[in-house]
PDB file of C-alpha atoms in Angstrom:
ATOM      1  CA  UNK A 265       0.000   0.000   0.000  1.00 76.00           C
ATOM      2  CA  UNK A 266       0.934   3.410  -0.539  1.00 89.00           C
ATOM      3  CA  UNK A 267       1.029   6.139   1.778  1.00 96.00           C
ATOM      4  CA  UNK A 268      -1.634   7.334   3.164  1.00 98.00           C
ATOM      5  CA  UNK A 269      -3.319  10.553   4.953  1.00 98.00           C
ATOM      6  CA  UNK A 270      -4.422   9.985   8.014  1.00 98.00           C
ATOM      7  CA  UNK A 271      -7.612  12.607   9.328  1.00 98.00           C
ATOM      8  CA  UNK A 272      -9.217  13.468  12.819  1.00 98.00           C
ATOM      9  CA  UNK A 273     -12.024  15.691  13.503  1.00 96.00           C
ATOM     10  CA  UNK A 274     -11.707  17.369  17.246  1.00 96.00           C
ATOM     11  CA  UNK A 275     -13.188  19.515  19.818  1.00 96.00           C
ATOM     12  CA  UNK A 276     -11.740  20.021  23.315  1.00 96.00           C
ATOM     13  CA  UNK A 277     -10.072  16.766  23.049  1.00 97.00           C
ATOM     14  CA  UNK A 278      -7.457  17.409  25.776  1.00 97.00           C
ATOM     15  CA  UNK A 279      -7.562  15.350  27.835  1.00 96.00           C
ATOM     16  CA  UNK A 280      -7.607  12.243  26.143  1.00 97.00           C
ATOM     17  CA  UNK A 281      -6.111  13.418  22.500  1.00 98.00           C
ATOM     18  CA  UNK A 282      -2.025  12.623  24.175  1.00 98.00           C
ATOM     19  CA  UNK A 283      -2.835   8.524  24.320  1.00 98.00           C
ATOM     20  CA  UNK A 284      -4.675   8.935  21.150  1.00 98.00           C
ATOM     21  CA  UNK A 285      -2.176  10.331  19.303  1.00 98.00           C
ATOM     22  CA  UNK A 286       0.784   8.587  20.653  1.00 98.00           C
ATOM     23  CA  UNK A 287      -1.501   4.749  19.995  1.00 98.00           C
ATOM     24  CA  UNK A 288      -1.880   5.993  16.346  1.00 98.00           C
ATOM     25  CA  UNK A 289       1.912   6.253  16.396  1.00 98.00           C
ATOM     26  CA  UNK A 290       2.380   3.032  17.661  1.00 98.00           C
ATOM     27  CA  UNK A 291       0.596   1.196  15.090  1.00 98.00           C
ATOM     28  CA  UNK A 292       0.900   2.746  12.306  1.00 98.00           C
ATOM     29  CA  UNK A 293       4.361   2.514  10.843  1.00 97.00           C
ATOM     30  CA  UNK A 294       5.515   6.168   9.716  1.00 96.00           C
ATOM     31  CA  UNK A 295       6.779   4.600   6.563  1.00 97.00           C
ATOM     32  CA  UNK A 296       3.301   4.749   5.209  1.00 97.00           C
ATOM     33  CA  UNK A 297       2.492   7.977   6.401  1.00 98.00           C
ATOM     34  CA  UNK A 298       1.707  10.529   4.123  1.00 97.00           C
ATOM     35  CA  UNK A 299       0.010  13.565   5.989  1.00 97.00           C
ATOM     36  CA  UNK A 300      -1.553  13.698   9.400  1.00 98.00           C
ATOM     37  CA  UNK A 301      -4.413  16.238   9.128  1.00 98.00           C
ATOM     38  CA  UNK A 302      -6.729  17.280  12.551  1.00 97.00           C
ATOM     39  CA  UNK A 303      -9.636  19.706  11.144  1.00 97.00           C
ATOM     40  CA  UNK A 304     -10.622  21.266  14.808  1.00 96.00           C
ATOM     41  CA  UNK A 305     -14.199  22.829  15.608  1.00 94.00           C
ATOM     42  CA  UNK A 306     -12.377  25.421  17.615  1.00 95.00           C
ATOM     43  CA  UNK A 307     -11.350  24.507  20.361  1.00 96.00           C
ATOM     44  CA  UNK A 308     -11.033  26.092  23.902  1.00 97.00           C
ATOM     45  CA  UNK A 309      -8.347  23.575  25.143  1.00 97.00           C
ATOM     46  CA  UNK A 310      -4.925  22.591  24.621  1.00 97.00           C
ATOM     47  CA  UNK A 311      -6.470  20.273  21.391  1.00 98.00           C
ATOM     48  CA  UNK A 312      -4.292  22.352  18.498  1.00 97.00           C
ATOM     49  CA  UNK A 313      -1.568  22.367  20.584  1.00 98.00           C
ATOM     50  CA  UNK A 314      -1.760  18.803  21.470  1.00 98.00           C
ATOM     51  CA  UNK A 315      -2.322  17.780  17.686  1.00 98.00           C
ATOM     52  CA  UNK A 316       0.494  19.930  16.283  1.00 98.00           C
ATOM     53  CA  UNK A 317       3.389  18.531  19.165  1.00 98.00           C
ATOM     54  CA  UNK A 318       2.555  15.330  17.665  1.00 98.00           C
ATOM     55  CA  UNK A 319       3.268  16.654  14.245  1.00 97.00           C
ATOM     56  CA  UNK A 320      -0.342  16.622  12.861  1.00 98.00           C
ATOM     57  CA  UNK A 321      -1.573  19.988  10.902  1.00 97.00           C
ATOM     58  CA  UNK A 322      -4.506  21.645  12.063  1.00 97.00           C
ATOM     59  CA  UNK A 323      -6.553  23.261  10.331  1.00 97.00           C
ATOM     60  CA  UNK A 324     -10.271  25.377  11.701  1.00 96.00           C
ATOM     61  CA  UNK A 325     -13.020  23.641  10.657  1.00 94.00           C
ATOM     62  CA  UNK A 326     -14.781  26.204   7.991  1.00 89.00           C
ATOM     63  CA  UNK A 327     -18.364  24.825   9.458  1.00 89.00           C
ATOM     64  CA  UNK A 328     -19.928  23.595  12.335  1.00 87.00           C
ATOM     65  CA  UNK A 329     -20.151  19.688  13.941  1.00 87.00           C
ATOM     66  CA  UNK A 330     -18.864  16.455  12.748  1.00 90.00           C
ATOM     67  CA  UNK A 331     -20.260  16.441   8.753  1.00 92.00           C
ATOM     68  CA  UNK A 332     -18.626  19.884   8.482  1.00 93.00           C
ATOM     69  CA  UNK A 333     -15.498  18.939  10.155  1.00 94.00           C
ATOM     70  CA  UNK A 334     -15.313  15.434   8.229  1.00 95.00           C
ATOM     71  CA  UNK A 335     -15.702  17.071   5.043  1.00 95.00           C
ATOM     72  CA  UNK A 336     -13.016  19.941   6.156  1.00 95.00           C
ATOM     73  CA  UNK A 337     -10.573  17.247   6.301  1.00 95.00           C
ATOM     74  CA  UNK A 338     -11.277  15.391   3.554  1.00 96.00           C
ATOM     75  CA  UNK A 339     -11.033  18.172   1.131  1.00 95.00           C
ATOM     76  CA  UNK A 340      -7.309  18.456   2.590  1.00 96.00           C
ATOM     77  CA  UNK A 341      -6.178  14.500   1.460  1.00 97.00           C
ATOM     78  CA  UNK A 342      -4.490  13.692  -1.379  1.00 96.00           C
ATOM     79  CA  UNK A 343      -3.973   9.851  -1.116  1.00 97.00           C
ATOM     80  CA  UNK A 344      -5.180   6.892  -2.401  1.00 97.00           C
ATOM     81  CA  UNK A 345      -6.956   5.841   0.594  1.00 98.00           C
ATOM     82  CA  UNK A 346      -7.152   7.302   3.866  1.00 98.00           C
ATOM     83  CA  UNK A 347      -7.843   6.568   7.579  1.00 98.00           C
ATOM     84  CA  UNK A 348     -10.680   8.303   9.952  1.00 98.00           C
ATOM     85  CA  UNK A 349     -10.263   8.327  13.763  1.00 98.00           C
ATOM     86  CA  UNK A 350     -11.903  10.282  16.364  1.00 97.00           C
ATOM     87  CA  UNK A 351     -10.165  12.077  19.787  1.00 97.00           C
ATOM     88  CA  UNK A 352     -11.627   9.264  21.941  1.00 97.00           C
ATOM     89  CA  UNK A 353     -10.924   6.343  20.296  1.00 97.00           C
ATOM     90  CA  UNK A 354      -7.619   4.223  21.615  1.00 98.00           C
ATOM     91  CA  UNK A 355      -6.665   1.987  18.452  1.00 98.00           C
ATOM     92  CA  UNK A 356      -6.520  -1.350  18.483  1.00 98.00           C
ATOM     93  CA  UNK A 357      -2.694  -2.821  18.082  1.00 98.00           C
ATOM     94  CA  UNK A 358      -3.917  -5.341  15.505  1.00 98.00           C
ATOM     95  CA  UNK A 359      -5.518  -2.953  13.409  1.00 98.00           C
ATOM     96  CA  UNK A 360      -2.602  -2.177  11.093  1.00 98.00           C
ATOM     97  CA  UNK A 361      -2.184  -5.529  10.637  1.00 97.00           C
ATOM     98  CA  UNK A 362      -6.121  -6.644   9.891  1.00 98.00           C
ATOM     99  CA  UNK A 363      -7.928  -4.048   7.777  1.00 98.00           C
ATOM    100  CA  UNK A 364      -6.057  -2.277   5.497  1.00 98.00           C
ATOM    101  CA  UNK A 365      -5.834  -5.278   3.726  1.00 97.00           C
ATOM    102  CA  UNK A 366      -9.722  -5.745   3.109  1.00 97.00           C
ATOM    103  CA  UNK A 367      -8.992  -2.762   0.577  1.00 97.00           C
ATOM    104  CA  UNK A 368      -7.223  -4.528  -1.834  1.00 96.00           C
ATOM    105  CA  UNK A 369     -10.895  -5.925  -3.077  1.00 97.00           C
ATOM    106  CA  UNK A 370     -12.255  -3.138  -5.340  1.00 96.00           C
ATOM    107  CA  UNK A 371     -15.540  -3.328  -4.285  1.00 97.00           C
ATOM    108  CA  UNK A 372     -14.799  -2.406  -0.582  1.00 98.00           C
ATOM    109  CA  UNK A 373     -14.907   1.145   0.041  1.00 98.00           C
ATOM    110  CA  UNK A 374     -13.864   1.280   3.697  1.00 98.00           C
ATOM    111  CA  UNK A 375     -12.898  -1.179   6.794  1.00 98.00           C
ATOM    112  CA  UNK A 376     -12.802  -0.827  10.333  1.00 98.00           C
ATOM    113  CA  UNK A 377     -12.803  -2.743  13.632  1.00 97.00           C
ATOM    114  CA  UNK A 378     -15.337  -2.584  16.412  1.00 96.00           C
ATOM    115  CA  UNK A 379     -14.832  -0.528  19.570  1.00 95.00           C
ATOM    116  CA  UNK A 380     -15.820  -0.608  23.339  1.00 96.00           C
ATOM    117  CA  UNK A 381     -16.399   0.886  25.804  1.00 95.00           C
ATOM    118  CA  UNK A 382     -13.616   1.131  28.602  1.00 95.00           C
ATOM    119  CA  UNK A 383     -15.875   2.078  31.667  1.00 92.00           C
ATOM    120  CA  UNK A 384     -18.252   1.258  33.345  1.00 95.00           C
ATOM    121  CA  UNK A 385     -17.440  -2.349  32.685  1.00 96.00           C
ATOM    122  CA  UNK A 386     -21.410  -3.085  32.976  1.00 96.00           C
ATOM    123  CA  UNK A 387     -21.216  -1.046  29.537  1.00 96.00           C
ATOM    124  CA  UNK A 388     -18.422  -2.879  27.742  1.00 96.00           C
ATOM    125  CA  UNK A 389     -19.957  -6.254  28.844  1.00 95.00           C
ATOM    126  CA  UNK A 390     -23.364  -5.010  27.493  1.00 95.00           C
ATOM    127  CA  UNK A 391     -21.741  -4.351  24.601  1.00 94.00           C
ATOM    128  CA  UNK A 392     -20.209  -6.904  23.624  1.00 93.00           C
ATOM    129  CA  UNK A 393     -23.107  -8.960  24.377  1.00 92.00           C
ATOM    130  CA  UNK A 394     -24.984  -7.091  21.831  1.00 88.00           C
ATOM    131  CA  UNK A 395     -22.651  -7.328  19.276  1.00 88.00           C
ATOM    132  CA  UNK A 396     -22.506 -10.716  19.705  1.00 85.00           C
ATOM    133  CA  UNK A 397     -26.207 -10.841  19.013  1.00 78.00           C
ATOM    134  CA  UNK A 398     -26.148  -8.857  16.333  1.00 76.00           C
ATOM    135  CA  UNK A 399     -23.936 -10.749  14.653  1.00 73.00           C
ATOM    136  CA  UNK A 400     -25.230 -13.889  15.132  1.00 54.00           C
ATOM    137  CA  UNK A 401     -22.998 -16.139  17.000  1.00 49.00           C
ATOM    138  CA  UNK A 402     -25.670 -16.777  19.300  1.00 49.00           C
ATOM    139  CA  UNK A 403     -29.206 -17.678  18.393  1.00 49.00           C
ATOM    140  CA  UNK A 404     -31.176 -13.655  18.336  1.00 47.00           C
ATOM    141  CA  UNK A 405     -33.297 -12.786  21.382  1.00 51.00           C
ATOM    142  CA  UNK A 406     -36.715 -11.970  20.285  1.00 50.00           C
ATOM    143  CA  UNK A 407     -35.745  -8.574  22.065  1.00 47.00           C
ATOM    144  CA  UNK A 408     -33.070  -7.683  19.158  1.00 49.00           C
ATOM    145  CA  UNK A 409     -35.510  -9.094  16.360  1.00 47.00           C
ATOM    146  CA  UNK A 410     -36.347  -6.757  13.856  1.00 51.00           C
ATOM    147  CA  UNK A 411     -33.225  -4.754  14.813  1.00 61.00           C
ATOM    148  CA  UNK A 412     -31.838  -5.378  11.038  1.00 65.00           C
ATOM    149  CA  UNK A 413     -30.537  -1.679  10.769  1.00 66.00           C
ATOM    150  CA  UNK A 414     -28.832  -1.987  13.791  1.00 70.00           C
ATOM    151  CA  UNK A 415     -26.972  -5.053  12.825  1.00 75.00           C
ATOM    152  CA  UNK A 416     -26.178  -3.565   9.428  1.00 80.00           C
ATOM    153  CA  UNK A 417     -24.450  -0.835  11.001  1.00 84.00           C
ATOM    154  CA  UNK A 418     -22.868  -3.141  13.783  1.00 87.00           C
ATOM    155  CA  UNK A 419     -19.104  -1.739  13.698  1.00 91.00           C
ATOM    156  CA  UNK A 420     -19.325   0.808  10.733  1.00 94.00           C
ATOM    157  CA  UNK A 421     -18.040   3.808  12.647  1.00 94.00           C
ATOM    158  CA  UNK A 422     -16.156   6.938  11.762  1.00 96.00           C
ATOM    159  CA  UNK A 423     -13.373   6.296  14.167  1.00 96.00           C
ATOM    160  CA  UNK A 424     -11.105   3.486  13.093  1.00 98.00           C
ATOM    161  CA  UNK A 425     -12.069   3.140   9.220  1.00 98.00           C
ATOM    162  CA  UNK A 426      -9.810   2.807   5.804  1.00 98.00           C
ATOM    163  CA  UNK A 427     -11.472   4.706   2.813  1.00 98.00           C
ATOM    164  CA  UNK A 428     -10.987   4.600  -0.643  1.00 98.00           C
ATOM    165  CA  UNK A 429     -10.697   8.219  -1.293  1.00 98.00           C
ATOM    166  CA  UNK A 430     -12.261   7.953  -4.496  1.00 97.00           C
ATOM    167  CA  UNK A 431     -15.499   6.287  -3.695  1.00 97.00           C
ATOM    168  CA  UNK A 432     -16.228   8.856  -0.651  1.00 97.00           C
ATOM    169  CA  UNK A 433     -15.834  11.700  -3.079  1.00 97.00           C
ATOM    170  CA  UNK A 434     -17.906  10.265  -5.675  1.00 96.00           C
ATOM    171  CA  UNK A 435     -20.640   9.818  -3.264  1.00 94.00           C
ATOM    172  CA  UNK A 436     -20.489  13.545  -2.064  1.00 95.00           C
ATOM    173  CA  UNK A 437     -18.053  13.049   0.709  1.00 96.00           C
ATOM    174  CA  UNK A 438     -19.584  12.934   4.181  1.00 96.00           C
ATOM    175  CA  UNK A 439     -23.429  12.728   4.636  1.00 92.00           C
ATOM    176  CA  UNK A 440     -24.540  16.415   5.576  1.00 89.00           C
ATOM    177  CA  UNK A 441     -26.236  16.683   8.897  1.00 84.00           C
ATOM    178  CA  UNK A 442     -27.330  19.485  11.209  1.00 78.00           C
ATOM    179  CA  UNK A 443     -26.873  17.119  13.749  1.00 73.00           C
ATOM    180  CA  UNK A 444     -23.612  15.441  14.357  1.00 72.00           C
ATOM    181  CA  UNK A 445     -24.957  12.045  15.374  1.00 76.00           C
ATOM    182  CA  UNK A 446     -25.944   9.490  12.678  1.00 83.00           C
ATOM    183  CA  UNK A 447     -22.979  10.450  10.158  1.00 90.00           C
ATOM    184  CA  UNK A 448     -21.490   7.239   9.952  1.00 92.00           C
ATOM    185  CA  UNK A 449     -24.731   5.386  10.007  1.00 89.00           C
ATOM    186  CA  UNK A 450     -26.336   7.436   7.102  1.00 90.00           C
ATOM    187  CA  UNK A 451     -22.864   6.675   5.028  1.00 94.00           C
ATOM    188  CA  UNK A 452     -22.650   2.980   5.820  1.00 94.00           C
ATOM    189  CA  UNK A 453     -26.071   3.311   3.744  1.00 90.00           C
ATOM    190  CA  UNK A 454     -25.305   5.223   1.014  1.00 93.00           C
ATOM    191  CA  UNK A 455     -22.132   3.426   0.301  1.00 96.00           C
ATOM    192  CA  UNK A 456     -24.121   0.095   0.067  1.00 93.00           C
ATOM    193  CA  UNK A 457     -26.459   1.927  -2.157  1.00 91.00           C
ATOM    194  CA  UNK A 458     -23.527   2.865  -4.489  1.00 93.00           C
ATOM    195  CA  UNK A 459     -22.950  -0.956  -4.972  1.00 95.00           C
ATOM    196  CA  UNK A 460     -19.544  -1.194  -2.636  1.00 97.00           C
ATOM    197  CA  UNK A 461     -18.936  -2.351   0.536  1.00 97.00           C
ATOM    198  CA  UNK A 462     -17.999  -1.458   3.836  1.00 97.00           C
ATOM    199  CA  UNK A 463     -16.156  -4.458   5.903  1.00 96.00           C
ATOM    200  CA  UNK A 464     -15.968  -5.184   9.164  1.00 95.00           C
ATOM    201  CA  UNK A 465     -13.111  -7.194  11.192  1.00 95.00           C
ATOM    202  CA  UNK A 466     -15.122  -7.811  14.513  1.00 93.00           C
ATOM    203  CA  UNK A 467     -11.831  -9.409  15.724  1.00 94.00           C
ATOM    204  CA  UNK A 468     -10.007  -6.195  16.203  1.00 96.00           C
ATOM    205  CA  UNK A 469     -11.424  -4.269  19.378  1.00 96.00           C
ATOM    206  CA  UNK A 470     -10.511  -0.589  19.749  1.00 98.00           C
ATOM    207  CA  UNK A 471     -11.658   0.917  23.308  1.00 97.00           C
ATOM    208  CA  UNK A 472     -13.867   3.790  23.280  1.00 96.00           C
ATOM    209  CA  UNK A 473     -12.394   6.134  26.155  1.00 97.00           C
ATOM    210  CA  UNK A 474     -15.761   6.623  28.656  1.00 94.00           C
ATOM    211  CA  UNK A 475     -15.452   9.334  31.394  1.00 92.00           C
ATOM    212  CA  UNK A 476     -18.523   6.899  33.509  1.00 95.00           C
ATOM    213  CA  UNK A 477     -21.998   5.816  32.865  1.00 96.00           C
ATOM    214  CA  UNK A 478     -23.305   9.724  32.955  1.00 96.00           C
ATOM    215  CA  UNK A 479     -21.307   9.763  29.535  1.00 94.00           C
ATOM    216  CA  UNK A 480     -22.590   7.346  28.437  1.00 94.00           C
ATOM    217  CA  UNK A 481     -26.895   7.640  29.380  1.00 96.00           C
ATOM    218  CA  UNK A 482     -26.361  11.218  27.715  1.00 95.00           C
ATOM    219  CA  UNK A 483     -25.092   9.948  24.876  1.00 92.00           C
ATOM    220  CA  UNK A 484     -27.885   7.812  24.496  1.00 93.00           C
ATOM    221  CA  UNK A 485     -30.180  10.913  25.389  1.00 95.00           C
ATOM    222  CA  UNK A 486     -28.234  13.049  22.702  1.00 90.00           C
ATOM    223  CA  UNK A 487     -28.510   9.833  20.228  1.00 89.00           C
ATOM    224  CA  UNK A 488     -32.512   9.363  20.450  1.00 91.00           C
ATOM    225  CA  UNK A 489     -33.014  12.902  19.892  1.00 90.00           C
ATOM    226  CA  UNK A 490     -31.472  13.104  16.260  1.00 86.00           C
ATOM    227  CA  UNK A 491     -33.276  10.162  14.958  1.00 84.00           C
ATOM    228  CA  UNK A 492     -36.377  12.471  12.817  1.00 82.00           C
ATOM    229  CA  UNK A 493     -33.415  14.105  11.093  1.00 80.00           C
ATOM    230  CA  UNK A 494     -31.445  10.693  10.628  1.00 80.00           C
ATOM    231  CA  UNK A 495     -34.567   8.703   9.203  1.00 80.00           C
ATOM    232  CA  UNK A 496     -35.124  11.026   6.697  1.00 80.00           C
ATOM    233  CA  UNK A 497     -31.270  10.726   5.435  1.00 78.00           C
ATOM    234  CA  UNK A 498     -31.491   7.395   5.825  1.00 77.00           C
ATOM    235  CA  UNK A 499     -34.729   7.109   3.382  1.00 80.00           C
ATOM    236  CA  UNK A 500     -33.328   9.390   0.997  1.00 77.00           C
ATOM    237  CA  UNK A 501     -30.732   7.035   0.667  1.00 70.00           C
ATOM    238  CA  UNK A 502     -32.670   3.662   0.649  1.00 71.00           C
ATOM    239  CA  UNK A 503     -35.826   4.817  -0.160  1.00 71.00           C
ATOM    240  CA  UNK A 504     -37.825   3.012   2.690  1.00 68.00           C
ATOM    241  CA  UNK A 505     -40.246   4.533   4.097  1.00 62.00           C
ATOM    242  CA  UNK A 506     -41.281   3.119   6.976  1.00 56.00           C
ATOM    243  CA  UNK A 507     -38.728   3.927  10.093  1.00 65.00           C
ATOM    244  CA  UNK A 508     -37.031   1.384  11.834  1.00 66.00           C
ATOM    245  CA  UNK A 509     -37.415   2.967  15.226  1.00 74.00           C
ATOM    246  CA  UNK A 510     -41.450   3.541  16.429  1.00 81.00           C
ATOM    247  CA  UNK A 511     -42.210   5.371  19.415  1.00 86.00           C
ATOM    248  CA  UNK A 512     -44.143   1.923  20.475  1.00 88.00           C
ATOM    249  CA  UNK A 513     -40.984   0.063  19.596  1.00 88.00           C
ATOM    250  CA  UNK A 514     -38.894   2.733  22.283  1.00 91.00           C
ATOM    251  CA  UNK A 515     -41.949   2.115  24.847  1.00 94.00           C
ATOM    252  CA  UNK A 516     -41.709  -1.352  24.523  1.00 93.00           C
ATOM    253  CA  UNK A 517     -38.069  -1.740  24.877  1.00 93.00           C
ATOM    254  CA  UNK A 518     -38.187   0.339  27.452  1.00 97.00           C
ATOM    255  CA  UNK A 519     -40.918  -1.411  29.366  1.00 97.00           C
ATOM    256  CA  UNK A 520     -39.270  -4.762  29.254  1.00 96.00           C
ATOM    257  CA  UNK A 521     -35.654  -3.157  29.870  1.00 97.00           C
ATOM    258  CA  UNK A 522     -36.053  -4.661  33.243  1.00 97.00           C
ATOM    259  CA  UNK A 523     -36.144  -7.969  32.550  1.00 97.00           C
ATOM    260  CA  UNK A 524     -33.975  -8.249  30.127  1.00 94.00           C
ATOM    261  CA  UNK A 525     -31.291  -6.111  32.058  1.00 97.00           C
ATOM    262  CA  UNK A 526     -31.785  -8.990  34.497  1.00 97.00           C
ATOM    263  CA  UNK A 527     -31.531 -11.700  32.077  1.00 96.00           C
ATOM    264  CA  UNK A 528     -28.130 -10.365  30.473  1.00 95.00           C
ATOM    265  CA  UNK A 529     -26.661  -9.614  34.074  1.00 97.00           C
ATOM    266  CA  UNK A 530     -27.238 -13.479  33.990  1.00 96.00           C
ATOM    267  CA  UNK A 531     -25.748 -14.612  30.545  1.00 94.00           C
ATOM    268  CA  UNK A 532     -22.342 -11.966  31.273  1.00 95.00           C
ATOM    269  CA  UNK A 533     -22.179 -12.468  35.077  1.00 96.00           C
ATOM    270  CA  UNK A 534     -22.281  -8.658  35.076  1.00 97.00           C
ATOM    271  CA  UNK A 535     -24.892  -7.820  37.516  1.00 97.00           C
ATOM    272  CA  UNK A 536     -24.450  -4.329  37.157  1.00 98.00           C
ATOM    273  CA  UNK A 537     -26.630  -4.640  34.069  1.00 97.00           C
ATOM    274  CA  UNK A 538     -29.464  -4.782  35.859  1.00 98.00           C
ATOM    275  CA  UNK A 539     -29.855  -1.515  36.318  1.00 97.00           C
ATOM    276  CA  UNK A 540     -27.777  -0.273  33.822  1.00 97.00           C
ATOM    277  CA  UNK A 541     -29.706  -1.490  31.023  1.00 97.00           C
ATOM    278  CA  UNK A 542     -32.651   0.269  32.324  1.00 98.00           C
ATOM    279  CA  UNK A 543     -31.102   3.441  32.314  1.00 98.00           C
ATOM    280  CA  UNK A 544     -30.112   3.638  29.445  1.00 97.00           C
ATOM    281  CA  UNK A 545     -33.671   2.602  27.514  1.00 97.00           C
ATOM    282  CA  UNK A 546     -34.532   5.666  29.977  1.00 98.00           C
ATOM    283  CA  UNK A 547     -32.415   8.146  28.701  1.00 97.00           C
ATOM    284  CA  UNK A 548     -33.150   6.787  24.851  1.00 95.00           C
ATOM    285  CA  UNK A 549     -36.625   7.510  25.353  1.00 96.00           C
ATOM    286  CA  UNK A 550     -36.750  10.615  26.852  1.00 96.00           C
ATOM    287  CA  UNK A 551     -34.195  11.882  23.476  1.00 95.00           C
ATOM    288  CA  UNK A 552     -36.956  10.729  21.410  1.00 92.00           C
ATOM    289  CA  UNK A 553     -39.487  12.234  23.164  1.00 93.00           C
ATOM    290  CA  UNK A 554     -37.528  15.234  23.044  1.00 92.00           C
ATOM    291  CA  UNK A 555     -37.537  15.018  19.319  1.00 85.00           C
ATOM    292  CA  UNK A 556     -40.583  16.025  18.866  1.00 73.00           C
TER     293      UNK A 556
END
C-alpha cells in the first residue's frame, strides 16, 4: 500500500487526545504515512496544541459539527486511501495488521474494527453482548428481532475506518447533517447503495475512552433525539419509508428493559446490568421524546 493521509475531527479533546495520538503512532508505521491532518471545531483547550506537538496539521473547521469537520478534512487529502479516527478512540494494536488489507478488493470502500467501551465495565460487557447478538454467534433474542438496521451498522463507525478516497468523493463526501450524530450510520447506507462495501473485522477491538456511565446515558439521550433528522437521510438514501425505530418500539423496549437487564446480568455475570440497562432505555426515550 501506498502512503496514506491519516484525518481526525476534534473539539476540546485534551484530555484524552495525548494517548490517542501517541496509539496511532504506535501502530501505524511512519513509513506509510503521508500527511496527518486534525480539522478542529475550535477549540477552547490545549487540542491544536496537542495535535500539532505530535506533528499533525490543524486546520479550523470552515463549518460547524462532525459532517462539516469530516468534510473539512477530507477536502485536505491527497492519497489513495485514507484513515478516519476520532479524539476518543484508543486503536486497536492489531488494526494495522487486519484491515487495510480488506482494501485490496475493489468493491470495498472502507474497513474498520469494532470498539468498546472502557468504563463502566457493565457497559463494555453489554456491549459486547450485543454485538454478539447482532452478529449472530448466538441464536437472536426476540428482544433484538427486527433490529436489522442496527446489525447492518454493527461496527461501521467513523473512528477506526480505511477509505478509498475515491469512492467517498464520488458519493459527495460525508453525509450532511445538522446534527452530528448518525454520520457514519447514514454513510454505511449510502455506500451500500452505491454498490460497494464497507467491511468489518469484529476481531479487532478498539476501546472507546468513557469518562462513567453519565457519559454514556447522555449519549444515548443526545442519540434518540437526532433520529427524525437521521430517518429522513437514511430514506433518501434507501428509499424506505417506513422507520425502523417507532415510538411503540422505544416504549416497549423500554418497558421490558427490566427484565432483560436482568436476564443479560445473567448470561455476562455482570450484575451491574441490571440496572444499567434500564437506564439507558430511559435516557433513549426521553431523546426521542424530546424530538418532537
Amino acid at each position: 500500500m501506498d502512503k496514506i493521509d491519516l484525518v481526525m475531527w476534534t473539539y476540546n479533546g485534551a484530555a484524552t487526545l495525548p494517548v490517542v495520538l501517541k496509539r496511532i503512532d504506535e501502530v501505524i508505521p511512519s513509513s506509510f504515512v503521508n500527511k496527518k491532518i486534525i480539522s478542529d471545531d475550535h477549540s477552547i483547550d490545549d487540542t491544536r496544541k496537542i495535535a500539532e506537538s505530535f506533528g499533525w496539521t490543524v486546520t479550523l473547521n470552515e463549518g460547524k459539527g462532525i459532517s462539516d469537520n469530516a468534510n473539512n478534512a477530507l477536502r485536505h487529502v491527497r492519497s489513495e486511501f485514507f484513515v478516519s479516527f476520532e479524539q476518543d478512540l484508543l486503536l486497536a494494536r492489531d488494526w494495522w495488521g487486519k484491515i487495510p488489507v480488506a482494501l485490496g478488493n475493489s468493491n470495498v470502500a472502507a474497513a474498520s474494527g469494532m470498539r468498546f467501551a472502557d468504563k463502566p465495565v457493565g457497559v463494555s460487557k453489554l456491549q459486547l453482548y450485543v454485538a454478539r447478538k447482532y452478529r449472530g454467534e448466538d441464536q437472536l433474542d426476540s428482544w433484538l428481532r427486527g433490529r436489522e438496521m442496527a446489525a447492518f451498522t454493527l461496527g461501521k463507525t467513523l473512528d477506526n475506518t480505511i477509505y478509498r478516497t475515491s469512492v467517498l468523493r464520488k458519493i459527495g463526501g460525508f453525509p450532511k447533517l445538522a446534527s452530528s450524530s448518525g454520520v457514519d450510520t447514514i454513510l454505511a447506507h449510502e455506500i451500500d447503495q452505491r454498490g460497494y462495501q464497507w467491511f468489518v473485522d469484529y476481531s479487532v477491538q478498539s476501546v472507546h475512552l468513557r469518562k462513567n456511565l453519565g457519559q454514556e446515558l447522555n449519549h444515548q439521550f443526545w442519540y434518540a433525539k437526532q433520529l427524525p433528522e437521521m430517518w429522513r437521510k437514511i430514506s433518501q438514501a434507501t428509499h424506505k419509508k417506513a422507520p425502523p425505530v417507532t415510538k411503540y418500539g422505544v416504549f416497549y423496549r423500554f418497558a421490558m428493559s427490566p427484565f432483560t437487564g436482568l436476564f443479560m446480568a445473567y448470561k455476562t455475570r455482570e450484575p451491574s446490568l441490571a440496572y444499567i440497562h434500564p437506564l439507558i432505555r430511559l435516557y433513549y426515550l426521553r431523546g426521542y421524546l424530546a424530538s418532537g
